Coordinates of C-alpha atoms in Angstrom, one line a residue:
Chain A
M25 CA -3.7 33.0 -3.0
T26 CA 0.0 32.1 -2.6
V27 CA 1.5 28.8 -3.6
D28 CA 1.6 27.7 0.0
D29 CA -2.0 28.7 0.6
L30 CA -3.1 26.7 -2.4
L31 CA -1.0 23.6 -1.6
D32 CA -2.1 23.7 2.1
L33 CA -5.7 22.9 0.9
D34 CA -6.8 19.3 0.6
M35 CA -8.0 17.8 -2.6
T36 CA -11.7 18.2 -1.9
D37 CA -11.3 22.0 -1.2
V38 CA -9.1 22.7 -4.2
A39 CA -11.5 20.8 -6.5
A40 CA -14.3 22.9 -5.2
L41 CA -12.4 26.1 -5.9
I42 CA -11.5 25.1 -9.4
R43 CA -15.1 24.0 -10.0
R44 CA -16.4 27.4 -8.8
Q45 CA -13.7 29.1 -11.0
K46 CA -12.2 30.8 -7.8
V47 CA -8.9 29.5 -8.9
S48 CA -7.8 28.0 -12.3
S49 CA -6.4 24.5 -12.9
V50 CA -3.4 26.2 -14.4
E51 CA -2.7 28.2 -11.2
V52 CA -3.0 25.0 -9.1
T53 CA -0.9 23.0 -11.5
R54 CA 1.8 25.6 -11.6
A55 CA 1.8 25.7 -7.8
C56 CA 2.3 21.9 -7.7
L57 CA 5.1 22.2 -10.3
K58 CA 6.8 24.9 -8.3
R59 CA 6.7 22.9 -5.1
I60 CA 7.9 19.8 -7.0
E61 CA 10.9 21.8 -8.4
R62 CA 11.8 22.8 -4.8
V63 CA 11.4 19.4 -3.1
Q64 CA 12.4 16.9 -5.8
P65 CA 16.2 17.5 -5.3
I66 CA 15.7 16.9 -1.5
I67 CA 13.3 14.0 -1.5
N68 CA 13.4 12.5 -5.0
C69 CA 9.7 11.6 -4.9
F70 CA 9.3 11.5 -8.8
I71 CA 10.8 9.2 -11.3
R72 CA 9.4 11.3 -14.2
I73 CA 7.8 14.8 -14.1
E74 CA 5.5 15.6 -17.0
G75 CA 5.1 19.3 -16.3
E76 CA 4.5 20.5 -19.9
A77 CA 1.8 17.9 -20.5
A78 CA 0.3 18.6 -17.1
L79 CA 0.0 22.3 -17.9
K80 CA -1.5 21.6 -21.3
A81 CA -4.1 19.4 -19.7
A82 CA -4.8 22.1 -17.1
K83 CA -5.4 24.6 -19.9
R84 CA -7.8 22.2 -21.5
A85 CA -9.6 21.8 -18.1
D86 CA -9.9 25.6 -17.7
A87 CA -11.1 26.0 -21.2
A88 CA -13.7 23.3 -20.7
L89 CA -14.9 24.9 -17.5
A90 CA -15.2 28.3 -19.2
K91 CA -17.6 26.7 -21.7
G92 CA -19.7 25.3 -18.8
K93 CA -18.3 21.7 -19.2
S94 CA -17.2 19.8 -16.1
L95 CA -15.3 16.6 -16.5
G96 CA -16.0 15.2 -13.1
A97 CA -15.3 15.3 -9.4
L98 CA -11.6 16.0 -9.9
H99 CA -11.8 18.5 -12.7
G100 CA -8.4 20.1 -13.0
V101 CA -6.9 18.6 -9.9
P102 CA -3.1 17.6 -10.2
L103 CA -2.3 14.1 -9.0
A104 CA 0.7 11.9 -9.5
H105 CA 0.9 8.0 -9.2
K106 CA 3.3 5.3 -8.4
D107 CA 5.1 4.5 -11.6
M108 CA 3.5 1.1 -12.1
F109 CA 0.0 2.1 -13.5
Y110 CA 0.0 1.8 -17.3
R111 CA -1.0 4.5 -19.7
K112 CA -1.2 3.3 -23.3
G113 CA 1.7 4.6 -25.3
H114 CA 3.6 6.0 -22.3
V115 CA 6.6 4.8 -20.4
T116 CA 6.0 3.1 -17.0
T117 CA 9.3 2.1 -15.3
C118 CA 7.9 0.0 -12.3
G119 CA 10.9 1.4 -10.4
S120 CA 13.2 -0.9 -12.3
K121 CA 16.1 -1.0 -14.7
I122 CA 14.6 -3.8 -16.6
R123 CA 11.5 -1.8 -17.5
R124 CA 13.1 1.6 -17.7
D125 CA 11.8 2.2 -21.2
Y126 CA 8.7 0.0 -21.1
V127 CA 5.8 1.5 -23.2
A128 CA 2.5 0.2 -22.0
S129 CA -0.1 -1.1 -24.5
E130 CA -3.1 -0.6 -22.3
D131 CA -4.6 1.8 -19.7
C132 CA -4.8 0.9 -16.1
T133 CA -8.5 1.0 -15.1
A134 CA -8.0 2.7 -11.7
L135 CA -5.8 5.4 -13.2
K136 CA -8.1 5.9 -16.2
R137 CA -11.0 6.4 -13.8
L138 CA -9.2 9.2 -12.1
L139 CA -8.3 10.8 -15.4
D140 CA -11.9 10.4 -16.6
A141 CA -13.0 12.3 -13.4
G142 CA -10.9 15.2 -14.7
S143 CA -7.7 14.9 -12.7
I144 CA -4.3 16.1 -14.2
Y145 CA -1.4 13.6 -14.5
V146 CA 1.7 15.3 -13.2
G147 CA 4.1 12.4 -13.4
G148 CA 5.3 8.9 -12.3
L149 CA 6.3 8.6 -8.7
N150 CA 9.2 6.8 -7.2
M151 CA 8.8 3.3 -5.9
A152 CA 10.7 0.2 -4.8
E153 CA 11.9 -1.8 -7.7
F154 CA 8.9 -3.9 -8.9
A155 CA 7.1 -2.9 -5.7
I156 CA 9.4 -5.1 -3.6
G157 CA 10.7 -3.3 -0.6
P158 CA 9.3 -1.7 2.6
T159 CA 11.7 1.2 3.0
G160 CA 11.9 3.4 -0.2
H161 CA 15.4 2.5 -1.2
N162 CA 16.0 2.3 -5.0
E163 CA 19.4 2.0 -6.5
H164 CA 18.2 2.4 -10.1
H165 CA 16.2 5.7 -9.7
G166 CA 17.7 7.0 -6.4
H167 CA 16.4 6.5 -2.9
C168 CA 13.2 8.3 -2.0
R169 CA 13.4 10.4 1.1
N170 CA 11.0 11.4 3.9
P171 CA 9.5 15.0 3.6
W172 CA 9.6 15.3 7.4
N173 CA 13.3 14.7 7.5
P174 CA 15.2 13.7 4.3
A175 CA 17.7 11.6 6.3
H176 CA 14.9 9.2 7.0
V177 CA 13.1 6.5 4.8
T178 CA 9.6 7.1 3.3
G179 CA 8.5 3.5 3.7
G180 CA 7.7 1.4 0.6
S181 CA 7.0 0.2 -1.8
S182 CA 4.8 3.2 -2.7
S183 CA 7.6 5.5 -1.5
G184 CA 7.0 8.4 -3.9
S185 CA 3.3 8.4 -3.3
G186 CA 3.8 8.9 0.5
S187 CA 6.6 11.4 0.0
A188 CA 5.0 13.6 -2.7
V189 CA 1.6 13.7 -0.9
G190 CA 3.3 14.3 2.4
A191 CA 5.3 17.2 0.9
R192 CA 2.0 18.6 -0.4
A193 CA 3.5 18.5 -3.9
V194 CA 0.3 16.8 -5.3
F195 CA -3.2 16.5 -3.9
G196 CA -3.3 12.6 -3.9
A197 CA -1.7 9.5 -5.4
L198 CA -2.3 6.0 -6.2
G199 CA -0.2 3.3 -4.6
S200 CA -0.3 -0.5 -4.6
D201 CA -0.3 -2.7 -1.5
T202 CA 0.7 -6.4 -1.5
G203 CA 2.0 -6.6 2.2
G204 CA 1.9 -3.0 3.4
S205 CA 3.0 -0.9 0.4
V206 CA 0.3 1.8 0.7
R207 CA 0.1 1.7 4.5
L208 CA 3.8 1.9 5.4
P209 CA 4.6 5.0 3.4
A210 CA 1.3 6.6 4.6
S211 CA 2.3 5.9 8.2
M212 CA 5.9 7.2 7.8
C213 CA 5.0 10.2 5.7
G214 CA 2.1 11.5 7.7
V215 CA -0.7 10.8 5.2
V216 CA -3.9 8.7 4.9
G217 CA -3.5 5.4 3.1
M218 CA -6.1 2.7 2.2
K219 CA -5.6 -0.9 1.3
P220 CA -9.0 -2.0 0.1
T221 CA -10.7 -5.3 0.3
T222 CA -9.5 -7.8 -2.3
G223 CA -11.7 -7.4 -5.4
L224 CA -13.0 -3.9 -4.6
V225 CA -10.6 -2.2 -7.0
S226 CA -9.6 -3.5 -10.4
R227 CA -6.0 -4.4 -10.9
F228 CA -6.2 -4.3 -14.7
G229 CA -3.2 -2.4 -16.2
A230 CA -1.3 -2.3 -13.0
M231 CA 2.1 -4.0 -12.8
P232 CA 1.4 -7.4 -11.2
L233 CA 3.5 -8.7 -8.2
S234 CA 1.2 -11.1 -6.5
F235 CA -2.1 -12.1 -8.2
T236 CA -3.6 -13.1 -4.8
L237 CA -2.4 -10.3 -2.6
D238 CA -2.1 -7.2 -4.8
T239 CA -4.4 -4.3 -4.2
I240 CA -4.5 -0.7 -5.4
G241 CA -5.3 2.1 -3.0
P242 CA -5.1 5.9 -2.5
L243 CA -2.8 8.0 -0.4
T244 CA -4.1 11.5 0.5
R245 CA -3.7 14.2 2.9
S246 CA -7.2 13.9 4.4
V247 CA -9.7 11.1 5.1
R248 CA -12.4 12.6 3.0
D249 CA -10.0 12.9 0.0
N250 CA -9.2 9.3 0.4
A251 CA -12.8 8.3 0.5
K252 CA -13.4 10.3 -2.6
L253 CA -10.5 8.7 -4.6
L254 CA -11.6 5.2 -3.4
R255 CA -15.2 5.9 -4.6
L256 CA -13.9 6.9 -8.0
I257 CA -11.7 3.9 -8.6
A258 CA -13.8 1.1 -6.9
G259 CA -16.3 -1.1 -8.6
P260 CA -16.8 -3.6 -11.4
D261 CA -14.5 -3.8 -14.4
A262 CA -15.0 -6.1 -17.3
N263 CA -11.2 -6.2 -17.8
D264 CA -10.7 -7.7 -14.3
A265 CA -12.8 -10.8 -13.5
T266 CA -11.6 -10.7 -9.9
T267 CA -13.3 -7.4 -9.3
I268 CA -16.7 -7.4 -7.5
Q269 CA -19.8 -7.3 -9.7
A270 CA -22.0 -5.1 -7.7
K271 CA -21.6 -1.3 -7.2
P272 CA -20.0 -0.7 -3.8
A273 CA -21.3 1.5 -1.0
N274 CA -20.3 5.2 -1.2
P275 CA -17.8 5.8 1.6
E276 CA -18.1 9.5 1.5
A277 CA -21.7 9.2 2.8
W278 CA -20.3 8.0 6.2
L279 CA -17.7 10.5 7.0
A280 CA -19.7 12.7 9.4
K281 CA -21.3 9.9 11.4
G282 CA -18.8 9.9 14.3
V283 CA -17.9 7.0 16.5
K284 CA -20.4 7.0 19.3
G285 CA -21.2 3.5 20.2
L286 CA -18.7 2.0 17.8
K287 CA -16.7 -0.9 19.3
I288 CA -13.0 -0.7 18.6
G289 CA -11.0 -3.9 19.2
I290 CA -7.6 -3.8 20.9
P291 CA -5.7 -7.0 20.2
K292 CA -4.3 -8.9 23.1
S293 CA -1.3 -10.4 21.2
Y294 CA 1.0 -10.1 18.2
F295 CA 0.7 -6.5 17.0
F296 CA 2.7 -5.1 20.0
D297 CA 5.4 -7.9 19.9
V298 CA 8.0 -5.7 18.1
A299 CA 6.4 -2.3 18.9
S300 CA 8.6 0.4 20.6
A301 CA 7.4 1.9 23.8
E302 CA 6.8 5.2 22.1
V303 CA 4.7 3.8 19.4
R304 CA 2.7 1.9 22.1
A305 CA 2.2 5.1 24.0
L306 CA 0.9 6.9 20.9
Y307 CA -1.4 4.0 20.2
D308 CA -2.8 4.2 23.8
E309 CA -3.3 7.9 23.4
S310 CA -5.2 7.3 20.1
M311 CA -7.5 4.7 21.9
A312 CA -8.1 7.4 24.7
T313 CA -9.1 9.8 21.9
F314 CA -11.6 7.3 20.5
K315 CA -13.0 6.6 24.0
K316 CA -13.4 10.4 24.5
L317 CA -15.3 10.6 21.2
G318 CA -17.8 7.9 22.4
A319 CA -16.3 4.7 21.1
K320 CA -16.2 1.6 23.2
L321 CA -12.8 -0.1 23.6
V322 CA -12.9 -4.0 23.8
E323 CA -9.9 -6.3 24.1
V324 CA -10.0 -9.1 21.4
E325 CA -8.3 -12.4 20.8
L326 CA -6.5 -13.1 17.6
P327 CA -5.8 -16.3 15.6
D328 CA -2.1 -17.3 15.1
M329 CA -1.0 -14.2 13.3
T330 CA 2.5 -15.5 12.8
R331 CA 1.0 -18.3 10.8
L332 CA -0.9 -15.9 8.7
T333 CA 2.2 -13.9 8.0
Q334 CA 4.1 -17.2 7.0
L335 CA 1.3 -18.1 4.6
S336 CA 1.3 -14.5 3.1
N337 CA 5.0 -14.8 2.6
L338 CA 4.6 -18.2 0.9
V339 CA 1.9 -16.9 -1.5
L340 CA 3.9 -13.7 -2.3
A341 CA 7.1 -15.7 -2.9
A342 CA 5.6 -18.2 -5.3
E343 CA 3.6 -15.7 -7.2
A344 CA 6.2 -13.0 -7.5
A345 CA 8.8 -15.6 -8.6
T346 CA 6.4 -16.9 -11.2
R347 CA 6.2 -13.4 -12.6
H348 CA 9.9 -12.8 -12.5
A349 CA 11.3 -16.3 -13.3
T350 CA 12.6 -15.5 -16.8
W351 CA 14.3 -12.3 -15.8
L352 CA 15.7 -13.9 -12.7
I353 CA 17.6 -16.3 -14.9
E354 CA 18.3 -14.1 -17.9
R355 CA 18.8 -10.6 -16.3
R356 CA 20.0 -11.4 -12.8
G357 CA 22.4 -8.5 -12.7
D358 CA 19.7 -6.0 -13.6
Y359 CA 17.9 -6.5 -10.2
Q360 CA 19.0 -4.8 -7.0
E361 CA 20.6 -7.4 -4.8
Q362 CA 18.0 -7.2 -2.0
V363 CA 15.1 -7.5 -4.6
R364 CA 16.7 -10.5 -6.4
Q365 CA 17.3 -12.2 -3.0
R366 CA 13.7 -11.7 -2.0
L367 CA 12.4 -13.1 -5.3
E368 CA 14.6 -16.0 -5.6
P369 CA 13.2 -18.3 -2.7
G370 CA 9.9 -18.4 -4.5
L371 CA 11.5 -20.4 -7.4
F372 CA 11.7 -23.3 -4.9
A373 CA 8.2 -23.0 -3.2
P374 CA 6.6 -26.4 -3.6
A375 CA 3.3 -26.2 -5.6
V376 CA 1.4 -28.2 -3.0
A377 CA 2.5 -25.9 -0.2
Y378 CA 1.5 -22.9 -2.3
L379 CA -1.9 -24.3 -3.1
Q380 CA -2.5 -25.3 0.6
A381 CA -1.8 -21.7 1.5
L382 CA -4.4 -20.5 -0.9
D383 CA -6.9 -23.2 0.2
A384 CA -6.5 -22.1 3.9
R385 CA -7.3 -18.5 3.2
G386 CA -11.0 -18.7 3.6
A387 CA -10.9 -20.6 6.8
M388 CA -8.3 -18.2 8.2
L389 CA -10.5 -15.3 7.3
E390 CA -13.5 -16.9 9.0
E391 CA -11.4 -17.5 12.2
F392 CA -10.0 -14.0 12.1
C393 CA -13.5 -12.4 11.8
A394 CA -15.0 -14.7 14.5
L395 CA -12.2 -14.0 17.0
A396 CA -11.3 -10.3 16.3
L397 CA -14.3 -8.8 14.6
T398 CA -17.4 -10.2 16.4
K399 CA -17.0 -8.4 19.8
A400 CA -15.5 -5.4 17.9
D401 CA -16.7 -3.6 14.8
I402 CA -13.1 -2.7 13.7
L403 CA -9.7 -3.5 15.0
A404 CA -7.1 -0.8 15.8
V405 CA -3.3 -1.6 15.6
P406 CA -0.1 0.3 14.9
G407 CA 0.6 1.0 11.2
M408 CA 4.4 0.9 11.7
P409 CA 5.8 -0.7 14.9
F410 CA 8.7 1.7 15.6
A411 CA 10.0 5.2 14.7
V412 CA 10.8 5.8 11.1
P413 CA 14.5 4.8 10.5
K414 CA 17.2 6.6 8.7
V415 CA 18.0 5.8 5.1
D416 CA 21.7 5.0 6.0
D417 CA 20.7 2.7 8.9
T418 CA 18.4 0.6 6.6
N419 CA 20.6 0.4 3.6
V420 CA 21.2 -3.3 4.2
G421 CA 21.2 -4.4 0.5
G422 CA 21.1 -8.2 0.3
S423 CA 22.7 -8.9 3.6
P424 CA 21.2 -11.3 6.1
A425 CA 19.9 -8.3 8.0
A426 CA 17.6 -7.5 5.1
A427 CA 15.1 -10.3 5.8
D428 CA 14.8 -9.3 9.5
L429 CA 14.3 -5.6 8.6
V430 CA 11.6 -6.5 6.1
A431 CA 9.8 -8.7 8.6
R432 CA 10.0 -6.1 11.4
I433 CA 8.8 -3.1 9.3
S434 CA 5.9 -5.0 7.8
W435 CA 5.0 -6.8 11.1
C436 CA 1.6 -5.1 11.4
T437 CA 0.6 -4.9 7.7
R438 CA 1.3 -8.2 6.0
S439 CA -1.6 -10.3 7.3
A440 CA -4.4 -8.0 5.9
N441 CA -3.4 -8.9 2.4
Y442 CA -3.6 -12.6 3.0
L443 CA -7.0 -12.2 4.7
G444 CA -8.2 -9.8 2.0
V445 CA -9.7 -7.4 4.6
P446 CA -9.5 -3.6 4.3
A447 CA -7.0 -1.6 6.3
L448 CA -6.5 2.1 6.6
T449 CA -3.7 4.0 8.1
L450 CA -3.9 7.6 9.3
P451 CA -1.4 9.8 11.2
C452 CA -1.7 9.6 14.9
G453 CA 1.3 11.8 16.2
F454 CA 5.1 12.1 16.1
T455 CA 7.7 9.8 17.6
G456 CA 10.7 11.2 19.5
N457 CA 12.7 11.8 16.2
H458 CA 9.9 14.2 15.1
L459 CA 8.6 11.9 12.3
P460 CA 5.0 10.8 12.0
T461 CA 3.6 7.5 12.8
G462 CA 0.3 5.9 11.8
L463 CA -2.6 4.2 13.4
Q464 CA -4.1 1.3 11.4
L465 CA -7.8 0.4 11.4
I466 CA -8.8 -3.0 10.0
G467 CA -12.3 -4.2 9.2
R468 CA -14.4 -7.0 7.9
P469 CA -14.5 -7.4 4.1
F470 CA -15.9 -4.4 2.4
A471 CA -16.1 -2.4 5.6
E472 CA -14.2 0.6 4.0
P473 CA -17.0 3.0 4.8
L474 CA -16.8 2.1 8.5
L475 CA -13.1 2.6 8.5
Y476 CA -13.4 6.0 7.0
R477 CA -16.2 6.9 9.4
A478 CA -13.8 6.1 12.4
A479 CA -10.8 7.7 10.8
A480 CA -12.7 10.9 9.9
A481 CA -13.8 11.3 13.6
F482 CA -10.2 10.7 14.8
E483 CA -8.8 13.2 12.2
R484 CA -11.2 15.9 13.2
E485 CA -10.1 15.6 16.8
L486 CA -6.3 15.4 16.2
D487 CA -6.0 17.9 13.2
F488 CA -2.7 16.5 12.0
A489 CA -2.8 18.6 8.9
A490 CA -2.0 21.7 11.0
N491 CA 1.6 20.3 11.1
R492 CA 3.7 21.1 8.0
P493 CA 6.7 19.2 7.0
P494 CA 9.8 21.4 7.6
I495 CA 11.1 21.2 4.0
I496 CA 8.1 23.1 2.5
Chain B
M2 CA 11.3 -38.2 4.3
T3 CA 14.2 -36.4 2.8
K4 CA 14.9 -33.0 4.5
I5 CA 15.3 -30.1 2.1
D6 CA 18.9 -28.9 2.7
G7 CA 21.4 -26.7 1.0
P8 CA 22.9 -29.4 -1.4
L9 CA 19.5 -30.7 -2.4
L10 CA 18.3 -27.1 -3.2
S11 CA 21.6 -26.4 -4.9
A12 CA 21.1 -29.3 -7.1
Q13 CA 17.5 -28.3 -7.9
A14 CA 18.6 -24.7 -8.7
S15 CA 21.2 -26.0 -11.2
A16 CA 19.0 -28.6 -12.8
Q17 CA 15.8 -26.7 -13.1
Y18 CA 17.0 -23.1 -13.7
G19 CA 20.7 -23.4 -14.4
L20 CA 21.5 -21.3 -11.4
E21 CA 24.7 -21.8 -9.5
L22 CA 24.4 -21.0 -5.8
N23 CA 27.1 -20.8 -3.2
E24 CA 26.8 -23.0 -0.1
A25 CA 25.5 -20.3 2.3
R26 CA 22.9 -19.0 -0.1
A27 CA 21.7 -22.5 -0.8
E28 CA 21.4 -23.2 2.9
A29 CA 19.5 -19.9 3.5
L30 CA 17.1 -20.7 0.6
A31 CA 16.6 -24.3 1.9
A32 CA 15.7 -22.9 5.3
M33 CA 13.1 -20.7 3.7
V34 CA 11.6 -23.5 1.8
R35 CA 11.3 -25.6 5.0
G36 CA 9.5 -22.6 6.5
Y37 CA 7.1 -22.6 3.6
L38 CA 6.3 -26.3 4.1
D39 CA 6.0 -25.8 7.8
G40 CA 3.6 -22.9 7.4
A41 CA 1.4 -24.7 4.8
R42 CA 1.3 -28.0 6.8
G43 CA 0.3 -26.2 10.1
A44 CA -2.5 -24.2 8.3
T45 CA -4.1 -27.1 6.5
K46 CA -4.4 -29.6 9.4
A47 CA -8.0 -28.9 10.0
L48 CA -9.1 -27.9 6.5
P49 CA -12.1 -29.5 5.0
M50 CA -11.4 -31.5 1.8
D51 CA -13.4 -29.1 -0.3
A52 CA -11.6 -25.8 0.7
E53 CA -10.3 -24.2 -2.5
P54 CA -9.1 -20.8 -3.5
A55 CA -12.0 -20.4 -6.0
L56 CA -14.4 -20.1 -3.0
F57 CA -12.5 -17.2 -1.3
P58 CA -14.6 -14.4 -3.0
A59 CA -17.8 -16.0 -1.7
T60 CA -16.2 -16.1 1.8
L61 CA -15.4 -12.4 1.5
Q62 CA -19.0 -11.6 0.5
A63 CA -20.4 -13.8 3.3
L64 CA -18.3 -12.3 6.1
A65 CA -19.1 -8.7 4.8
K66 CA -22.6 -9.2 6.0
G67 CA -21.5 -9.0 9.6
A68 CA -20.0 -5.5 9.1
K69 CA -21.7 -2.7 11.0
S70 CA -23.1 0.2 9.0

């Protein structure tokens, strides 16, 4: 098999080939490193490449397999992750200058579970500084660029996760999502991204941004890969008391069920307010596809989504400023201007307003489910409301245009974090600038299996993976 | 009620954090804080007295039961 042949496989297929010893982990890891060597100067998706260590781990994986020992579902499969998931004794930069040399003292649970399943760690992926920023700009480590056209942004904050998986340089990646940070790069880089229900995946050992809104989720090339990674990382964790206590349902079991009879909600308001005509047209085509597959389309009302976004912003501001308060005063010059300007308002968020926003969360979720998810089983909305912009056109720094840009890009993603509900994006086509755009499916709490079921049916019909980014 | 404006916020920034803000930045931050207050006030008008964040995980579990398999 050539490098291209190997890297065109999805994670599930390559894991099966390694397990059956049709191909070795060393061959697959070398193929990834070769692709990384080629694309890194173009798209800057890595902050740190750990090639030598990855090859050593691949050799160990092959040796174990030769002795009949399998480490798990991801035995010998190369992955890389947003550089904010700690590994004891290793550097984790969090995309920042402040933590450029930070050595973690603990292992991130989600990452450890993937390593325990046998995956190979290839390196730390680029990200927005401290996971704050929806475009992929990073002045400390270099801007991350889109594999479909490097003049364009990747989306953020899990910019390298979207870019590296989109460029088929690794088979999957972890990202974090506090207001769209998995779903935006997934939408913009043509991959699948899942923001799970609050509490489904442990956040232990992941860089915190907002205690209430942070989630960890996978970015992959296929829906089945995504379901597999989520199955591996989800579930109780004694180190994170906010994680669910019971074992969650296996989402992989739902992938082949199809969408016949499934009711898909089309919102009457909000989500299309800033959407471009071409994104709306692709959305309408996607709904026609679901209808052809046997789903029922129903129009649904929504609560005041602008209010939800306002509350989400307040919670994020207060919690992120709490985390960064000391550095904001003592190391002001070490932040990018835009990041500092986004963190600063939270220093002045009144405690009562913040706690009121938290108090309102349950009632808001009840209202959302009653209105949007009673007549419909899932809600379908755009992932990103307009075509992927250029790096230079969105290099707004700390100017007044920055707040407007952030608000418009994350228009469709921010509310799901406040509500705590699961939301998945998958590619649904290309806009006029030949860059991908994503469809977002939102469900009731813990409805991840249902979202994967709908997404898998859509993916089978569209076959987006047949398209390859021009740089590879 | 005192409106949160630039000078008030600037004084708070200086007293609480030792930060010196220029007039435009202080006004911008004051506008954001007014937005926070407005958002929270609007959201809590109809809230029962016993709503609290600790109950949110139970709400998530309760609403999961309506999900279709």
